Coordinates of C-alpha atoms in Angstrom, one line a residue:
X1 CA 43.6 106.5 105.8
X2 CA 45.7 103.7 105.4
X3 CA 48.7 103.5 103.2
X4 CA 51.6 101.2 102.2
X5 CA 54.7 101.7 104.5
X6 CA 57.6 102.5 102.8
X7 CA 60.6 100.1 102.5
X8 CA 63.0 101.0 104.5
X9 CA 66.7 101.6 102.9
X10 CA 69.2 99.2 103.0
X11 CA 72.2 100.8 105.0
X12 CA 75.5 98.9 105.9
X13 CA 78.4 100.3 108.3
X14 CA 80.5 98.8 105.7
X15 CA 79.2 101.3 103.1
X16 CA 81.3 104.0 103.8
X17 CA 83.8 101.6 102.9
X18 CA 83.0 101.4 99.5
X19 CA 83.9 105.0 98.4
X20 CA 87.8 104.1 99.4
X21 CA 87.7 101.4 96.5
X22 CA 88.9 102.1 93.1
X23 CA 86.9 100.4 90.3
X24 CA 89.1 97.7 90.0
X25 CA 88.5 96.4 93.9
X26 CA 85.0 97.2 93.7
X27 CA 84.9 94.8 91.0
X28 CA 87.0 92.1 92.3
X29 CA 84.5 92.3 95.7
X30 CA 81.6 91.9 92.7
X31 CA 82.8 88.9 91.6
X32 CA 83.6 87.6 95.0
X33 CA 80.0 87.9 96.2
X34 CA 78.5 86.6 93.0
X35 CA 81.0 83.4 92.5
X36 CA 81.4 83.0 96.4
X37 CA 84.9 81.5 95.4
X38 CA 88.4 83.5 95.2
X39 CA 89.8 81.2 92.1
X40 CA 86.3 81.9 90.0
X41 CA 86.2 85.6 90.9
X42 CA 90.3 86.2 90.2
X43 CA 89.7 84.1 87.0
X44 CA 86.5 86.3 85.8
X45 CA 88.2 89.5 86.8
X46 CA 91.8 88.5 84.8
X47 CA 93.6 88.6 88.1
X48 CA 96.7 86.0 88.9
X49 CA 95.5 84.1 91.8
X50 CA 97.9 85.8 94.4
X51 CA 97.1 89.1 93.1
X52 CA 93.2 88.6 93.7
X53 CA 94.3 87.3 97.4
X54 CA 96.0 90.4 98.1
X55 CA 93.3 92.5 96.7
X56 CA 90.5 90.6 98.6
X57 CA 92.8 91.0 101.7
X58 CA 92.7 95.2 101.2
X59 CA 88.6 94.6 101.3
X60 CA 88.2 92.3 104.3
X61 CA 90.9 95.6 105.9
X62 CA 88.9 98.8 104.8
X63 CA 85.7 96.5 105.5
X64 CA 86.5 95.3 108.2
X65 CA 84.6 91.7 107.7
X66 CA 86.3 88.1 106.0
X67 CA 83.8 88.4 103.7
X68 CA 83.7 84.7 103.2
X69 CA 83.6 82.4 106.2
X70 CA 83.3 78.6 106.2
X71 CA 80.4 76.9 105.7
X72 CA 81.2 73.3 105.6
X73 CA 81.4 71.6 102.1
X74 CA 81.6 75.2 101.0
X75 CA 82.4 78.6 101.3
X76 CA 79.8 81.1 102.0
X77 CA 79.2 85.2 102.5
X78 CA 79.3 86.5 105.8
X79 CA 76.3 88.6 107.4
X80 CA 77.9 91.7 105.8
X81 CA 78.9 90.3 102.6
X82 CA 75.3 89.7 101.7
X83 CA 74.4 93.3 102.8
X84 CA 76.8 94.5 100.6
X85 CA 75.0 93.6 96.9
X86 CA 72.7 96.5 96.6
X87 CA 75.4 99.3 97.6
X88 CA 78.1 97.4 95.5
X89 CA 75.9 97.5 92.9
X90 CA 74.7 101.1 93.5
X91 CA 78.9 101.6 93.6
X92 CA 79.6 100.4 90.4
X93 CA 76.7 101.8 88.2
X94 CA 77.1 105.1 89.6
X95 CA 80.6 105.4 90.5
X96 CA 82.3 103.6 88.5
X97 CA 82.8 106.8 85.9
X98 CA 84.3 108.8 89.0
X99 CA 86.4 106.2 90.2
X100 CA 88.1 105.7 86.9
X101 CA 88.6 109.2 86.8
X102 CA 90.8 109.4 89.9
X103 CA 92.1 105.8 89.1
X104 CA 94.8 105.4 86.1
X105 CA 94.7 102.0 84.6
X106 CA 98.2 102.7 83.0
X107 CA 101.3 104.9 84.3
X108 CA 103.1 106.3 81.6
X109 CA 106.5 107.0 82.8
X110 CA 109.2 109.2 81.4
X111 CA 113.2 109.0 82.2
X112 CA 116.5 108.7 80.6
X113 CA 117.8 104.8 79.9
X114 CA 119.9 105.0 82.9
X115 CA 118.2 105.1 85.5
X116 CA 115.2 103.1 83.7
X117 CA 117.3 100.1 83.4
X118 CA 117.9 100.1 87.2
X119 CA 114.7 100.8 88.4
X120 CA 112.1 99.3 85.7
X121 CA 112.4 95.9 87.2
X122 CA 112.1 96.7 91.1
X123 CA 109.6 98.9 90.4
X124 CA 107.6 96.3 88.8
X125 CA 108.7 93.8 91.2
X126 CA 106.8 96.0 94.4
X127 CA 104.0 97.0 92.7
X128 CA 103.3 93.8 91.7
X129 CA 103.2 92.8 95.5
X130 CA 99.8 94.7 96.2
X131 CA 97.3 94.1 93.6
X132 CA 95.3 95.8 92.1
X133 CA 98.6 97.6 90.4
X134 CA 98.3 99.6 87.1
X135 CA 99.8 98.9 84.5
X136 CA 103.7 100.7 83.5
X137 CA 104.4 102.1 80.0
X138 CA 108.3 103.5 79.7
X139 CA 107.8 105.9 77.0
X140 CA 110.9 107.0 74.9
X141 CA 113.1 109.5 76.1
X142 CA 114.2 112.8 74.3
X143 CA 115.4 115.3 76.8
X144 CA 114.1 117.2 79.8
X145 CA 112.6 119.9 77.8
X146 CA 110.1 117.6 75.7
X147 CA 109.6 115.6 79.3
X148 CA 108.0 118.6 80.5
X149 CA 106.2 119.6 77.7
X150 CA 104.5 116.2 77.6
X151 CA 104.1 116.4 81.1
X152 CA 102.0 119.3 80.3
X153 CA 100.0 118.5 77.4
X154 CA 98.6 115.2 79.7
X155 CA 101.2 113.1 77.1
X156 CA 102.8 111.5 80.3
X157 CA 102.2 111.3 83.7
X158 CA 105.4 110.8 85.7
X159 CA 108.9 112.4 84.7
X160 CA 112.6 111.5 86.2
X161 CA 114.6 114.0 85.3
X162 CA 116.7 117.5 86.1
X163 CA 114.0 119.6 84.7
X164 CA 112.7 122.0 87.7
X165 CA 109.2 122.3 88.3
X166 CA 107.3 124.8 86.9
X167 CA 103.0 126.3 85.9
X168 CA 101.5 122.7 86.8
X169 CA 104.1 120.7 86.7
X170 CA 105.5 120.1 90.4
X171 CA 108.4 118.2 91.7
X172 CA 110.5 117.2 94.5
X173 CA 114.3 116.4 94.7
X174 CA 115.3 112.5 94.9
X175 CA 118.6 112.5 94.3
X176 CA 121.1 115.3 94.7
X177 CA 124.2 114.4 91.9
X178 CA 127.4 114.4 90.8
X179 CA 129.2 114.9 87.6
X180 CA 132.0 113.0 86.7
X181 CA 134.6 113.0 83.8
X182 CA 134.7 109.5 82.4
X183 CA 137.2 108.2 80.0
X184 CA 139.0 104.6 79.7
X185 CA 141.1 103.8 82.6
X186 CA 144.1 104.0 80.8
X187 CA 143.4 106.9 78.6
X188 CA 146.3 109.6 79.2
X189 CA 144.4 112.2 81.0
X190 CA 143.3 109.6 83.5
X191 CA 145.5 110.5 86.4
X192 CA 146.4 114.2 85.6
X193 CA 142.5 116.3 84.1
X194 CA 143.6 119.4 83.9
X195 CA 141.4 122.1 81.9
X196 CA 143.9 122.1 79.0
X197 CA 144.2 118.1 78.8
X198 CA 140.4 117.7 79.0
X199 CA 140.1 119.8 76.2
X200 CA 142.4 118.6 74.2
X201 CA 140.6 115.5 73.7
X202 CA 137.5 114.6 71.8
X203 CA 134.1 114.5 74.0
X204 CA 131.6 112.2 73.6
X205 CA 128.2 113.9 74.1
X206 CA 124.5 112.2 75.4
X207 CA 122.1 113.5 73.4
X208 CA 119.5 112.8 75.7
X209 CA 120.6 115.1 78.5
X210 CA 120.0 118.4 77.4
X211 CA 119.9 120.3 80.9
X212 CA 123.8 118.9 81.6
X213 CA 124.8 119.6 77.8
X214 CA 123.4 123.4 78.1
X215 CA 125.5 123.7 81.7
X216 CA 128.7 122.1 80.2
X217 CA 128.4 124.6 77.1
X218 CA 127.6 127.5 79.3
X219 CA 130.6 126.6 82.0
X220 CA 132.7 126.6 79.2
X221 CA 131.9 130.0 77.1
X222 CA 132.2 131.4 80.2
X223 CA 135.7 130.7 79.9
X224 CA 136.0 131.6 76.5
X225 CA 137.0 128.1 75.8
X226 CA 135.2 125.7 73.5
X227 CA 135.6 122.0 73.4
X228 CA 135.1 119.4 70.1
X229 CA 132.4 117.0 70.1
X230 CA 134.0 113.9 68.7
X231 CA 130.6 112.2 68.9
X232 CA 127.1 112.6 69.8
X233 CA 124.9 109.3 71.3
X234 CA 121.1 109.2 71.8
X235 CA 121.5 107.3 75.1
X236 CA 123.8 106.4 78.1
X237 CA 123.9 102.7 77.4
X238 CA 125.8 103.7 73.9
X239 CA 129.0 105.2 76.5
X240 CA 130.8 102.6 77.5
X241 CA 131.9 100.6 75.0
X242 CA 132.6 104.1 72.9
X243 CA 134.9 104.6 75.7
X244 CA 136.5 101.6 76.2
X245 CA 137.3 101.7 72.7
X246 CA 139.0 105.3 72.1
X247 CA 140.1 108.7 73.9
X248 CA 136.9 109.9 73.8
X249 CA 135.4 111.7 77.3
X250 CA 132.4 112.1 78.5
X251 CA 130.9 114.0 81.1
X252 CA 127.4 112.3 83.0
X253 CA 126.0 112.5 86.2
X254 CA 127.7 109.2 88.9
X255 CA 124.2 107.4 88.6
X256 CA 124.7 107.0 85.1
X257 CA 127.5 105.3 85.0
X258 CA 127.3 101.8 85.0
X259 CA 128.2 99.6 88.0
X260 CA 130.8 96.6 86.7
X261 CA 129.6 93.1 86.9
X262 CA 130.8 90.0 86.5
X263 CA 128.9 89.5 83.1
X264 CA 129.7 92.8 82.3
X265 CA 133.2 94.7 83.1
X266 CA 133.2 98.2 83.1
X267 CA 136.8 99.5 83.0
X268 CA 136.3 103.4 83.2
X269 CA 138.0 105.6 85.1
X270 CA 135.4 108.0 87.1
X271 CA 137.1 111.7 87.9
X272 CA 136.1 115.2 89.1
X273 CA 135.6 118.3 85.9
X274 CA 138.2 120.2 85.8
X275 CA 135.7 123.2 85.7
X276 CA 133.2 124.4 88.9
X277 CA 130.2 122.0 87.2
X278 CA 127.6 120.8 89.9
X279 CA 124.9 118.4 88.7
X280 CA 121.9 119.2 88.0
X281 CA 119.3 117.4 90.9
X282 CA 117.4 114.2 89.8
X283 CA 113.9 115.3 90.2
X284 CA 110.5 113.5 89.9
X285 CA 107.8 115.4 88.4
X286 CA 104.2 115.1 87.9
X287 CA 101.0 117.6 86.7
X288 CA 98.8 118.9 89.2
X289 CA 96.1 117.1 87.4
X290 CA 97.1 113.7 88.9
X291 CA 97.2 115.3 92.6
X292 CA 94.1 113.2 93.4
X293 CA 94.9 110.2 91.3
X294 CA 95.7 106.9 93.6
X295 CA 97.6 105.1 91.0
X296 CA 100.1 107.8 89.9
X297 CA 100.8 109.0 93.4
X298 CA 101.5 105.3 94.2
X299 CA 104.1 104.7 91.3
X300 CA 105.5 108.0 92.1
X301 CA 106.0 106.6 95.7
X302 CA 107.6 103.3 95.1
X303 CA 109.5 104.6 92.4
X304 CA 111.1 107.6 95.0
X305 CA 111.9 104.6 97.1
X306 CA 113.3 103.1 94.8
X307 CA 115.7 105.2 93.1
X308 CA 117.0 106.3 96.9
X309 CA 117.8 102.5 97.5
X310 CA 119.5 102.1 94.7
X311 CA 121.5 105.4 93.6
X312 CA 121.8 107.2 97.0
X313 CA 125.4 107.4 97.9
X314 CA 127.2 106.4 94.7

């Protein structure tokens, strides 16, 4: 009895390949076989030009194949390429949905202005060097506390802060701090802080940093001593202009403290607490939920990078 013979399944050595993609390279690589042309297939995609290069370079790597090769008045698919339609397209209609799952299109990121306004740029800067990069949303700050509650309630994804890990949420250390006192550099308890003198002025108080605020208030009852709050500021970018401009003194972490520049003079006068205060660590958490997730664990990598370049040693 005779009977049809069965076709027999495409297989590539490539295909194994596939499953390292997110859904964003799998569908640059799409476009590439369909338009046969990087410009065409960046342009359909909504990818700058340099940022589809990069990306096609990560295919022809985990592939191991140019992918395109020359073929006189045009460009045309290699040998593999072409091999590669029918898995790609088994890829994207059936993993797509997982890939996206692992995948973040946006990072939501969560941290005090300072060190945002530091970091925000760089950070775009080198993701912006591989493609494809998700997208970066700075959300607004309001203390460790509700950083960690949003953390938790899948609000956010990545927090810089002093809130220790704890549940779900896990973290590592990135920058072990200081305090300093900071007041105008002619204020009269610049060059002799006693306990006495530092309380004897009005302090100006960051709202935003709660875990500090709760150790400075807790270092100081200890004491039975209490200080006056002159004035309280949502931010760190309100201090130094508030000091400049009275006797008002503040107590923030060194990295918080703006560097003077040339377009911008700080004139403050950085000194030790006159009390046993140690700051709290700069820590960068993240929920256990995003342990698998390519695009969170790679802003949470640059971002480490970053903030050790740029504060470590202040």
């Amino acid at each position: 009895m005779n009977s049809a013979a069965s076709p027999a399944p495409v297989f590539s050595p490539a295909l194994p390949a596939l499953t390292a993609m997110d859904a964003r390279l799998l569908r640059l690589l799409d476009a590439v076989l369909d338009e046969v042309h990087l410009a065409r297939a960046a342009a359909r995609v909504g990818l700058p030009l340099p940022a589809a290069a990069s990306a096609l370079e990560r295919c022809r790597q985990l592939l191991r194949d140019p992918l395109l090769e020359d073929g006189g008045t045009q460009m045309r698919l290699t040998a593999t390429a072409q091999a590669l339609r029918e898995p790609l397209r088994l890829a994207l209609a059936g993993g797509t949905e997982a890939a996206q799952a692992t995948v973040t299109q946006r990072v939501r990121i969560l941290m005090p202005d300072y060190p945002a306004q530091v970091v925000a740029h760089a950070l775009y800067q080198a993701l912006a060097a591989d493609a494809p990069s998700p997208d970066l949303e700075f959300q607004t700050w309001l203390g460790d506390a509700d950083a960690v509650a949003r953390l938790e309630r899948g609000q956010t994804d990545l927090v810089l802060g002093s809130a220790a890990p704890t549940g779900q949420v896990r973290g590592r250390e990135v920058l072990q701090e200081r305090c300093v006192a900071v007041m105008r550099r002619d204020h009269p308890a610049a060059h002799a802080l006693t306990l006495a003198r530092w309380l004897s002025y009005p302090h100006l108080q960051i709202a935003c940093h709660d875990t500090l605020n709760r150790m400075i208030d807790e270092q100081i009852a200890m004491q039975g001593l209490r200080r006056r709050i002159g004035m309280v500021v949502p931010n760190f970018l309100m201090v130094p202009a508030l000091l400049q401009g009275s006797d008002l003194i503040a107590v923030m972490p060194m990295h918080c403290v703006p560097a003077a520049t040339a377009a911008h003079p700080v004139a403050l006068a950085c000194l030790r607490p006159p009390l046993p205060l140690e700051a709290p660590p700069l820590r960068l958490l993240q929920h256990r939920r995003h342990a698998e997730d390519a695009s969170v664990t790679l802003v949470a990598q640059v971002l480490e990078r970053i903030v050790r370049q740029r504060f470590d040693g202040r």
